Tab-separated table of C-alpha atoms in Angstrom:
chain	number	residue	atom	x	y	z
A	920	UNK	CA	129.811	138.311	146.849
A	921	UNK	CA	132.388	138.884	149.551
A	922	UNK	CA	132.188	135.811	151.724
A	923	UNK	CA	134.253	137.568	154.383
A	924	UNK	CA	131.098	139.435	155.421
A	925	UNK	CA	129.834	136.230	157.004
A	926	UNK	CA	131.107	135.098	160.420
A	927	UNK	CA	133.990	132.659	160.355
A	928	UNK	CA	131.851	130.278	162.392
A	929	UNK	CA	128.356	130.196	160.925
A	930	UNK	CA	127.305	127.862	163.735
A	931	UNK	CA	128.459	130.117	166.580
A	932	UNK	CA	125.051	129.854	168.265
A	933	UNK	CA	124.085	126.325	167.256
A	934	UNK	CA	123.407	123.870	170.045
A	935	UNK	CA	120.736	122.064	168.008
A	936	UNK	CA	120.966	120.616	164.515
A	937	UNK	CA	120.870	123.290	161.818
A	938	UNK	CA	118.267	123.696	159.076
A	939	UNK	CA	119.416	124.180	155.477
A	940	UNK	CA	117.066	124.806	152.577
A	941	UNK	CA	116.560	126.365	149.164
A	942	UNK	CA	113.690	128.472	147.870
A	943	UNK	CA	113.371	130.925	144.960
A	944	UNK	CA	117.068	130.588	144.056
A	945	UNK	CA	118.153	131.327	147.606
A	946	UNK	CA	119.997	129.023	149.989
A	947	UNK	CA	119.481	129.557	153.710
A	948	UNK	CA	121.029	128.194	156.892
A	949	UNK	CA	119.258	128.485	160.257
A	950	UNK	CA	121.056	127.920	163.565
A	951	UNK	CA	119.938	128.420	167.162
A	952	UNK	CA	120.181	127.694	170.840
A	953	UNK	CA	117.810	128.612	173.678
A	954	UNK	CA	119.091	132.208	173.882
A	955	UNK	CA	119.832	133.253	170.303
A	956	UNK	CA	119.539	132.370	166.639
A	957	UNK	CA	121.026	133.246	163.267
A	958	UNK	CA	119.925	133.072	159.635
A	959	UNK	CA	122.215	133.316	156.598
A	960	UNK	CA	121.233	133.488	152.927
A	961	UNK	CA	123.130	133.110	149.656
A	962	UNK	CA	122.105	133.141	145.993
A	963	UNK	CA	121.950	129.695	144.389
A	964	UNK	CA	121.013	128.258	141.018
A	965	UNK	CA	118.692	125.752	142.681
A	966	UNK	CA	115.115	126.730	141.935
A	967	UNK	CA	113.314	123.867	143.650
A	968	UNK	CA	112.236	124.083	147.258
A	969	UNK	CA	114.187	121.879	149.662
A	970	UNK	CA	114.567	121.818	153.437
A	971	UNK	CA	116.819	119.571	155.497
A	972	UNK	CA	117.883	119.208	159.096
A	973	UNK	CA	121.650	118.691	159.180
A	974	UNK	CA	123.936	117.834	162.086
A	975	UNK	CA	126.330	120.597	163.079
A	976	UNK	CA	129.205	118.143	162.817
A	977	UNK	CA	128.574	117.841	159.068
A	978	UNK	CA	128.461	121.622	158.603
A	979	UNK	CA	131.324	122.577	160.910
A	980	UNK	CA	133.947	124.736	159.224
A	981	UNK	CA	132.003	125.239	155.987
A	982	UNK	CA	131.849	128.795	154.627
A	983	UNK	CA	130.612	128.629	151.048
A	984	UNK	CA	127.109	128.098	149.780
A	985	UNK	CA	127.914	125.302	147.305
A	986	UNK	CA	129.589	123.260	150.072
A	987	UNK	CA	126.714	123.812	152.482
A	988	UNK	CA	124.090	122.904	149.888
A	989	UNK	CA	125.970	119.752	148.853
A	990	UNK	CA	126.384	118.551	152.449
A	991	UNK	CA	122.722	119.210	153.218
A	992	UNK	CA	121.582	117.279	150.160
A	993	UNK	CA	123.881	114.362	150.920
A	994	UNK	CA	123.619	114.040	154.694
A	995	UNK	CA	120.486	115.945	155.682
A	996	UNK	CA	117.036	114.626	156.459
A	997	UNK	CA	113.924	116.202	154.998
A	998	UNK	CA	112.427	118.607	157.473
A	999	UNK	CA	109.138	120.499	157.330
A	1000	UNK	CA	108.834	121.947	160.835
A	1001	UNK	CA	109.212	125.694	161.427
A	1002	UNK	CA	112.469	126.972	162.883
A	1003	UNK	CA	112.565	129.778	165.453
A	1004	UNK	CA	113.955	132.051	162.701
A	1005	UNK	CA	110.798	131.369	160.648
A	1006	UNK	CA	108.670	132.201	163.685
A	1007	UNK	CA	110.508	135.467	164.345
A	1008	UNK	CA	109.929	136.739	160.819
A	1009	UNK	CA	106.213	136.914	161.612
A	1010	UNK	CA	106.653	139.083	164.714
A	1011	UNK	CA	106.308	142.838	164.496
A	1012	UNK	CA	108.968	145.380	165.312
A	1013	UNK	CA	108.305	147.505	168.389
A	1014	UNK	CA	111.234	149.839	167.700
A	1015	UNK	CA	113.953	150.088	165.066
A	1016	UNK	CA	117.303	151.828	164.672
A	1017	UNK	CA	119.968	152.036	161.956
A	1018	UNK	CA	123.429	151.829	163.501
A	1019	UNK	CA	127.020	151.299	162.396
A	1020	UNK	CA	128.419	147.819	163.007
A	1021	UNK	CA	131.625	149.406	164.324
A	1022	UNK	CA	129.544	150.776	167.215
A	1023	UNK	CA	128.230	147.283	167.970
A	1024	UNK	CA	131.764	145.933	167.939
A	1025	UNK	CA	132.878	148.781	170.238
A	1026	UNK	CA	130.210	147.690	172.734
A	1027	UNK	CA	132.273	144.536	173.305
A	1028	UNK	CA	134.722	146.717	175.246
A	1029	UNK	CA	132.265	147.176	178.109
A	1030	UNK	CA	130.003	144.119	177.884
A	1031	UNK	CA	130.908	141.557	180.572
A	1032	UNK	CA	130.952	137.837	179.909
A	1033	UNK	CA	127.960	137.297	182.181
A	1034	UNK	CA	125.067	139.179	183.740
A	1035	UNK	CA	122.086	141.002	182.215
A	1036	UNK	CA	121.946	144.290	180.345
A	1037	UNK	CA	119.148	146.655	179.327
A	1038	UNK	CA	118.993	147.324	175.582
A	1039	UNK	CA	117.070	150.478	174.701
A	1040	UNK	CA	115.954	152.074	171.446
A	1041	UNK	CA	114.575	155.601	171.693
A	1042	UNK	CA	114.930	159.066	170.155
A	1043	UNK	CA	118.622	159.040	171.110
A	1044	UNK	CA	119.279	155.877	169.106
A	1045	UNK	CA	120.523	152.544	170.472
A	1046	UNK	CA	121.949	152.238	173.962
A	1047	UNK	CA	123.067	149.377	176.204
A	1048	UNK	CA	122.819	149.913	179.953
A	1049	UNK	CA	122.700	153.666	179.308
A	1050	UNK	CA	125.795	153.728	177.056
A	1051	UNK	CA	124.806	155.340	173.715
A	1052	UNK	CA	125.793	153.615	170.472
A	1053	UNK	CA	124.180	156.160	168.156
A	1054	UNK	CA	121.861	155.555	165.240
A	1055	UNK	CA	118.625	156.876	163.833
A	1056	UNK	CA	115.637	155.366	165.640
A	1057	UNK	CA	111.971	154.816	164.887
A	1058	UNK	CA	109.726	154.393	167.948
A	1059	UNK	CA	111.042	153.227	171.312
A	1060	UNK	CA	111.254	150.005	173.326
A	1061	UNK	CA	113.583	148.251	175.735
A	1062	UNK	CA	114.423	144.737	176.835
A	1063	UNK	CA	116.707	142.793	179.151
A	1064	UNK	CA	119.215	140.367	177.614
A	1065	UNK	CA	121.976	138.192	178.945
A	1066	UNK	CA	125.374	139.659	178.229
A	1067	UNK	CA	126.918	136.426	176.928
A	1068	UNK	CA	124.647	135.870	173.880
A	1069	UNK	CA	124.720	139.607	173.151
A	1070	UNK	CA	128.524	139.496	173.078
A	1071	UNK	CA	128.443	136.455	170.805
A	1072	UNK	CA	126.152	138.237	168.336
A	1073	UNK	CA	128.225	141.433	168.340
A	1074	UNK	CA	131.414	139.436	167.788
A	1075	UNK	CA	129.967	138.276	164.451
A	1076	UNK	CA	129.537	141.831	163.161
A	1077	UNK	CA	131.626	142.881	160.147
A	1078	UNK	CA	133.481	146.177	160.219
A	1079	UNK	CA	132.355	149.313	158.404
A	1080	UNK	CA	128.820	148.157	157.630
A	1081	UNK	CA	125.344	149.378	158.557
A	1082	UNK	CA	122.939	147.245	160.576
A	1083	UNK	CA	119.204	147.483	161.173
A	1084	UNK	CA	118.505	146.709	164.820
A	1085	UNK	CA	114.940	145.993	165.959
A	1086	UNK	CA	113.278	145.011	169.198
A	1087	UNK	CA	110.592	142.495	168.293
A	1088	UNK	CA	107.900	141.011	170.445
A	1089	UNK	CA	104.684	141.308	172.358
A	1090	UNK	CA	103.675	141.834	175.983
A	1091	UNK	CA	105.139	138.495	177.077
A	1092	UNK	CA	108.496	138.489	175.305
A	1093	UNK	CA	111.140	140.496	173.501
A	1094	UNK	CA	113.885	139.692	171.013
A	1095	UNK	CA	116.706	141.800	169.605
A	1096	UNK	CA	117.039	141.459	165.831
A	1097	UNK	CA	120.205	142.556	164.010
A	1098	UNK	CA	119.860	142.550	160.217
A	1099	UNK	CA	122.747	142.841	157.763
A	1100	UNK	CA	120.965	141.965	154.534
A	1101	UNK	CA	122.344	138.483	153.943
A	1102	UNK	CA	122.400	137.560	157.625
A	1103	UNK	CA	120.133	138.115	160.602
A	1104	UNK	CA	120.941	137.555	164.267
A	1105	UNK	CA	118.452	137.265	167.136
A	1106	UNK	CA	119.052	137.553	170.885
A	1107	UNK	CA	116.069	136.628	173.082
A	1108	UNK	CA	115.153	138.211	176.396
A	1109	UNK	CA	116.785	136.664	179.420
A	1110	UNK	CA	113.591	135.503	181.125
A	1111	UNK	CA	111.966	133.322	178.485
A	1112	UNK	CA	114.421	132.652	175.666
A	1113	UNK	CA	112.681	131.721	172.428
A	1114	UNK	CA	109.969	129.641	174.105
A	1115	UNK	CA	107.699	132.653	174.643
A	1116	UNK	CA	107.508	133.129	170.871
A	1117	UNK	CA	106.351	129.588	170.126
A	1118	UNK	CA	102.604	129.731	169.726
A	1119	UNK	CA	102.511	133.187	171.278
A	1120	UNK	CA	101.014	136.489	170.147
A	1121	UNK	CA	102.089	138.342	167.028
């Protein structure tokens, strides 16, 4: 596996302790703050199910799965509570589009450091504040996001890949989901953050 596909800073959105676990020969790392979240997965030889909460200081700078798993096992504390990434996996997609990651990276050229932007998926593909980024869409939906967490998520995108972008949610909340196979990034709507998804509708 090409580890360069992962962001250089796996904890780019972590303001809380991260969750690291293993299940069905997969290692996962979950990181989040009030506005966004990220999930990464790697293959591992560990078959047993484990789940730890690990301080970001212990994980800082790590890139490889064996290092992350070893640190979690040594310094982590057993953890059985759901993470916002677990919660989001249960929420349905309102609209979906397949788009090139180069287009997401290009969007950085016009996204400001602050403010709010409308993200729209419709029959024209993905657009941000009316600027088309292309893609093949299924259904339509829109949401408002803060520019800063959207920029942070787009900065993590690899070049020359394909991403599945969804708008998830229900009548009270929205979240942008960007899936790259081994990693998933979420950006929550600017009004509620992730709190509207805790104990909410599905």
